[in-house]
Tab-separated table of C-alpha atoms in Angstrom:
chain	number	residue	atom	x	y	z
A	1	ASP	CA	211.112	157.898	59.401
A	2	THR	CA	210.864	154.202	57.395
A	3	GLU	CA	207.953	153.075	59.909
A	4	VAL	CA	204.577	152.093	59.811
A	5	THR	CA	202.381	153.307	62.944
A	6	GLN	CA	199.095	151.587	64.539
A	7	THR	CA	197.515	152.894	67.804
A	8	PRO	CA	196.326	150.834	70.074
A	9	LYS	CA	198.561	148.091	70.188
A	10	HIS	CA	195.881	145.734	72.107
A	11	LEU	CA	192.488	146.509	72.258
A	12	VAL	CA	189.344	144.999	74.157
A	13	MET	CA	185.520	146.069	73.114
A	14	GLY	CA	181.862	144.593	73.760
A	15	MET	CA	179.932	143.199	70.721
A	16	THR	CA	178.029	146.797	71.007
A	17	ASN	CA	180.661	148.505	71.197
A	18	LYS	CA	182.100	151.622	68.671
A	19	LYS	CA	186.395	151.999	68.480
A	20	SER	CA	188.492	152.721	65.587
A	21	LEU	CA	192.103	151.603	64.777
A	22	LYS	CA	194.476	153.900	63.408
A	23	CYS	CA	197.146	153.380	60.995
A	24	GLU	CA	199.916	156.867	60.026
A	25	GLN	CA	203.345	156.074	57.920
A	26	HIS	CA	204.777	159.127	56.826
A	27	MET	CA	207.105	157.545	53.856
A	28	GLY	CA	205.125	159.526	51.283
A	29	HIS	CA	202.842	156.370	50.601
A	30	ARG	CA	200.569	157.195	48.071
A	31	ALA	CA	198.512	152.766	48.947
A	32	MET	CA	197.735	151.681	52.300
A	33	TYR	CA	196.104	148.477	53.387
A	34	TRP	CA	194.106	147.835	55.842
A	35	TYR	CA	194.671	143.876	56.856
A	36	LYS	CA	193.556	140.269	59.224
A	37	GLN	CA	195.872	138.312	60.601
A	38	LYS	CA	194.786	134.779	63.106
A	39	ALA	CA	197.069	132.433	64.525
A	40	LYS	CA	198.765	130.237	62.049
A	41	LYS	CA	197.591	132.056	59.171
A	42	PRO	CA	198.401	134.699	56.764
A	43	PRO	CA	197.900	137.943	56.722
A	44	GLU	CA	194.162	138.093	54.975
A	45	LEU	CA	193.998	141.650	52.760
A	46	MET	CA	190.029	143.750	53.670
A	47	PHE	CA	190.685	147.452	52.067
A	48	VAL	CA	192.953	148.867	50.111
A	49	TYR	CA	193.480	152.670	49.304
A	50	SER	CA	195.285	153.843	46.733
A	51	TYR	CA	195.122	157.563	46.287
A	52	GLU	CA	193.241	158.166	49.289
A	53	LYS	CA	190.827	156.763	47.235
A	54	LEU	CA	189.294	153.238	48.169
A	55	SER	CA	190.402	150.901	45.370
A	56	ILE	CA	189.733	147.262	46.575
A	57	ASN	CA	187.249	145.964	49.513
A	58	GLU	CA	186.905	142.767	49.720
A	59	SER	CA	183.456	141.732	50.342
A	60	VAL	CA	184.448	142.518	53.854
A	61	PRO	CA	180.938	143.001	56.055
A	62	SER	CA	179.635	146.419	57.124
A	63	ARG	CA	180.571	146.251	61.047
A	64	PHE	CA	184.220	147.935	59.307
A	65	SER	CA	184.725	150.527	57.890
A	66	PRO	CA	187.536	152.350	56.224
A	67	GLU	CA	188.294	155.749	55.987
A	68	CYS	CA	191.144	157.951	54.785
A	69	PRO	CA	191.128	161.223	55.540
A	70	ASN	CA	194.693	162.255	54.024
A	71	SER	CA	197.632	160.224	52.142
A	72	SER	CA	199.200	160.207	55.238
A	73	LEU	CA	196.548	158.663	57.939
A	74	LEU	CA	194.202	155.152	57.699
A	75	ASN	CA	191.320	154.495	59.930
A	76	LEU	CA	189.243	151.564	60.358
A	77	HIS	CA	186.090	151.546	62.093
A	78	LEU	CA	184.370	149.345	64.626
A	79	HIS	CA	181.017	148.581	65.071
A	80	ALA	CA	179.035	146.040	66.164
A	81	LEU	CA	181.942	143.167	66.130
A	82	GLN	CA	181.517	139.375	67.164
A	83	PRO	CA	184.166	137.568	68.879
A	84	GLU	CA	185.272	135.622	65.504
A	85	ASP	CA	186.287	139.585	64.834
A	86	SER	CA	189.189	138.693	67.017
A	87	ALA	CA	192.532	138.615	65.600
A	88	LEU	CA	195.455	140.739	64.889
A	89	TYR	CA	195.330	143.722	63.070
A	90	LEU	CA	197.646	144.764	60.081
A	91	CYS	CA	198.399	148.742	58.043
A	92	ALA	CA	200.351	148.044	55.596
A	93	SER	CA	201.647	151.064	53.103
A	94	SER	CA	203.539	151.036	49.752
A	95	PRO	CA	205.080	153.649	47.553
A	96	GLN	CA	202.063	153.588	44.939
A	97	ILE	CA	199.931	150.950	42.759
A	98	GLY	CA	201.670	149.522	39.574
A	99	ALA	CA	205.398	150.324	40.364
A	100	SER	CA	208.165	148.678	40.614
A	101	THR	CA	208.343	150.250	43.959
A	102	ASP	CA	205.716	148.860	44.948
A	103	THR	CA	206.673	146.417	48.521
A	104	GLN	CA	204.247	146.661	51.195
A	105	TYR	CA	205.172	147.583	54.743
A	106	PHE	CA	203.559	146.996	57.912
A	107	GLY	CA	203.156	148.488	60.833
A	108	PRO	CA	202.922	146.359	64.513
A	109	GLY	CA	199.328	145.429	64.459
A	110	THR	CA	197.280	145.779	66.541
A	111	ARG	CA	195.306	142.649	68.631
A	112	LEU	CA	191.722	143.142	69.257
A	113	THR	CA	189.932	140.664	71.251
A	114	VAL	CA	185.668	140.939	71.285
A	115	LEU	CA	184.006	140.043	73.636
B	1	GLY	CA	193.251	135.241	41.266
B	2	GLU	CA	196.917	133.720	42.017
B	3	ASN	CA	196.633	131.030	44.081
B	4	VAL	CA	200.030	130.308	46.522
B	5	GLU	CA	201.044	127.273	47.646
B	6	GLN	CA	203.950	126.859	50.119
B	7	HIS	CA	205.850	123.976	51.482
B	8	PRO	CA	207.056	122.733	54.041
B	9	SER	CA	204.283	124.463	56.730
B	10	THR	CA	206.824	123.936	59.789
B	11	LEU	CA	211.163	122.608	59.507
B	12	SER	CA	213.112	122.296	61.822
B	13	VAL	CA	217.059	122.466	61.544
B	14	GLN	CA	220.116	122.267	62.739
B	15	GLU	CA	222.061	125.163	64.042
B	16	GLY	CA	224.717	126.275	60.984
B	17	ASP	CA	222.856	124.128	58.290
B	18	SER	CA	220.523	125.503	55.703
B	19	ALA	CA	217.129	125.785	54.995
B	20	VAL	CA	215.033	125.553	51.758
B	21	ILE	CA	211.648	127.297	51.593
B	22	LYS	CA	209.935	126.640	48.776
B	23	CYS	CA	206.018	128.140	46.957
B	24	THR	CA	204.596	127.240	43.991
B	25	TYR	CA	201.926	129.779	42.033
B	26	SER	CA	199.226	130.133	39.742
B	27	ASP	CA	199.125	132.705	37.888
B	28	SER	CA	202.086	133.265	34.792
B	29	ALA	CA	201.276	137.295	34.658
B	30	SER	CA	203.007	137.315	39.098
B	31	ASN	CA	206.156	139.488	38.695
B	32	TYR	CA	207.409	140.263	42.306
B	33	PHE	CA	207.654	137.743	44.822
B	34	PRO	CA	208.541	139.012	48.343
B	35	TRP	CA	209.123	137.222	51.358
B	36	TYR	CA	208.182	137.915	54.739
B	37	LYS	CA	209.723	137.187	58.281
B	38	GLN	CA	206.825	137.263	60.898
B	39	GLU	CA	208.408	136.577	64.626
B	40	LEU	CA	205.991	135.810	67.418
B	41	GLY	CA	203.666	138.582	68.151
B	42	LYS	CA	205.484	140.853	65.391
B	43	ARG	CA	204.426	142.473	61.778
B	44	PRO	CA	205.691	141.210	59.260
B	45	GLN	CA	208.840	142.041	58.061
B	46	LEU	CA	210.249	142.038	53.974
B	47	ILE	CA	213.470	140.074	54.094
B	48	ILE	CA	213.804	139.473	49.965
B	49	ASP	CA	212.034	139.810	47.513
B	50	ILE	CA	212.806	139.050	43.737
B	51	ARG	CA	211.485	140.499	40.203
B	52	SER	CA	210.246	138.118	37.130
B	53	ASN	CA	213.307	139.782	35.598
B	54	VAL	CA	216.079	137.820	37.299
B	55	GLY	CA	216.806	134.576	38.522
B	56	GLU	CA	218.080	134.918	41.279
B	57	LYS	CA	219.020	137.769	44.525
B	58	LYS	CA	220.882	137.587	47.644
B	59	ASP	CA	221.949	138.976	50.562
B	60	GLN	CA	223.889	137.601	52.933
B	61	ARG	CA	222.839	134.521	54.366
B	62	ILE	CA	219.629	134.691	52.173
B	63	ALA	CA	218.795	133.628	48.592
B	64	VAL	CA	215.875	134.355	46.516
B	65	THR	CA	215.281	132.159	42.970
B	66	LEU	CA	213.173	131.702	40.743
B	67	ASN	CA	212.053	129.432	37.942
B	68	LYS	CA	209.083	131.649	36.354
B	69	THR	CA	208.702	127.989	33.793
B	70	ALA	CA	207.721	126.021	36.497
B	71	LYS	CA	206.591	128.965	38.433
B	72	HIS	CA	207.894	128.372	41.907
B	73	PHE	CA	210.646	130.167	43.814
B	74	SER	CA	212.784	129.157	47.037
B	75	LEU	CA	214.293	131.326	49.942
B	76	HIS	CA	217.755	130.306	50.993
B	77	ILE	CA	219.125	130.466	54.073
B	78	THR	CA	222.697	129.179	55.193
B	79	GLU	CA	224.663	129.007	58.431
B	80	THR	CA	221.007	129.262	60.249
B	81	GLN	CA	221.611	131.222	63.504
B	82	PRO	CA	219.053	130.845	66.731
B	83	GLU	CA	217.432	134.817	65.461
B	84	ASP	CA	216.294	132.805	62.221
B	85	SER	CA	213.610	130.953	63.744
B	86	ALA	CA	209.985	132.157	62.618
B	87	VAL	CA	207.010	132.085	60.618
B	88	TYR	CA	207.876	132.947	56.383
B	89	PHE	CA	205.870	134.028	54.452
B	90	CYS	CA	206.372	133.512	50.771
B	91	ALA	CA	203.735	135.743	48.506
B	92	ALA	CA	203.256	136.730	44.614
B	93	ARG	CA	201.487	139.671	42.244
B	94	TYR	CA	201.593	141.353	39.505
B	95	PHE	CA	202.627	144.779	38.586
B	96	GLY	CA	199.277	147.094	38.452
B	97	ASN	CA	197.045	145.027	41.106
B	98	GLU	CA	197.099	145.976	44.385
B	99	LYS	CA	196.535	142.496	46.071
B	100	LEU	CA	199.258	140.582	47.453
B	101	THR	CA	198.594	136.414	47.720
B	102	PHE	CA	199.994	134.812	50.645
B	103	GLY	CA	201.207	131.292	50.876
B	104	THR	CA	200.904	129.298	54.102
B	105	GLY	CA	203.678	130.311	56.099
B	106	THR	CA	206.539	127.742	57.314
B	107	ARG	CA	207.123	127.650	60.505
B	108	LEU	CA	211.279	127.386	60.947
B	109	THR	CA	212.705	126.800	63.709
B	110	ILE	CA	216.745	125.987	64.290
B	111	ILE	CA	218.075	123.664	66.729
B	112	PRO	CA	220.934	125.378	68.849
C-alpha cells in the first residue's frame, strides 16, 4: 500500500459541532503531518508527529486538537470552528525525520465547510 | 526561518513548447527541494525532487536544476501536454527539519 488515505472527503459542520478528521497510512512511515490549504494558496503546516509524539505545533488555535493513536493513524479533532476555518485539510506522511528518505506524501484531503 | 519565492504566478504555454518555473530560497542550510503538482480538487503529488549534492535531475519530460551558490532551483517541463495543466509548488527544507517551506505556486495552463 503506497497511499495516504483520509476520511471523510467532505465535511460540513456548524460552529457548535464536534467532528474529527482521520488519516491513515500503511507505508511504515514514522512522521505524519496536518496541513491546511486555502484556495489558490500553498499548504500551510499545522502539526507534525514524529514517532507518535507531537513535535511541531505551528501556533494552531486550540479548537484544532491532533491525536496520533498509533504509527499508522492520525486524527484531527475539531470543535467550535469558525467560518474562516473552511479549507482543504491535508494529511501527509514521510518515512522519518532527519533522513535522506524524508519525502512527504499527501492524502487526498478533507474539504471542510464551517457554516 | 526559510522563505521560498516562486515565479511566475501564472504561465501559459502552447502545447509542445517548454515551461520553466523558478524558485529562490533564503536559508543556505536547505538541502532538499521537492516539486509538487496539484490538479484542481486533488492532492499535491510529488513529481520530482533534488538534493543539494547534485545540480540536475531528469525524469522523462521533467527536469530540475539547482544552483546552490545563487540559492535558486528551477523546474523544466519539455514537450508540454494538456495534462500538464495544474498548479505547481516548489518547496525547500534541510535534513532534520520537519518543516517543508512551500513557494506560492504557479498556475500552468497548456494551450492546445
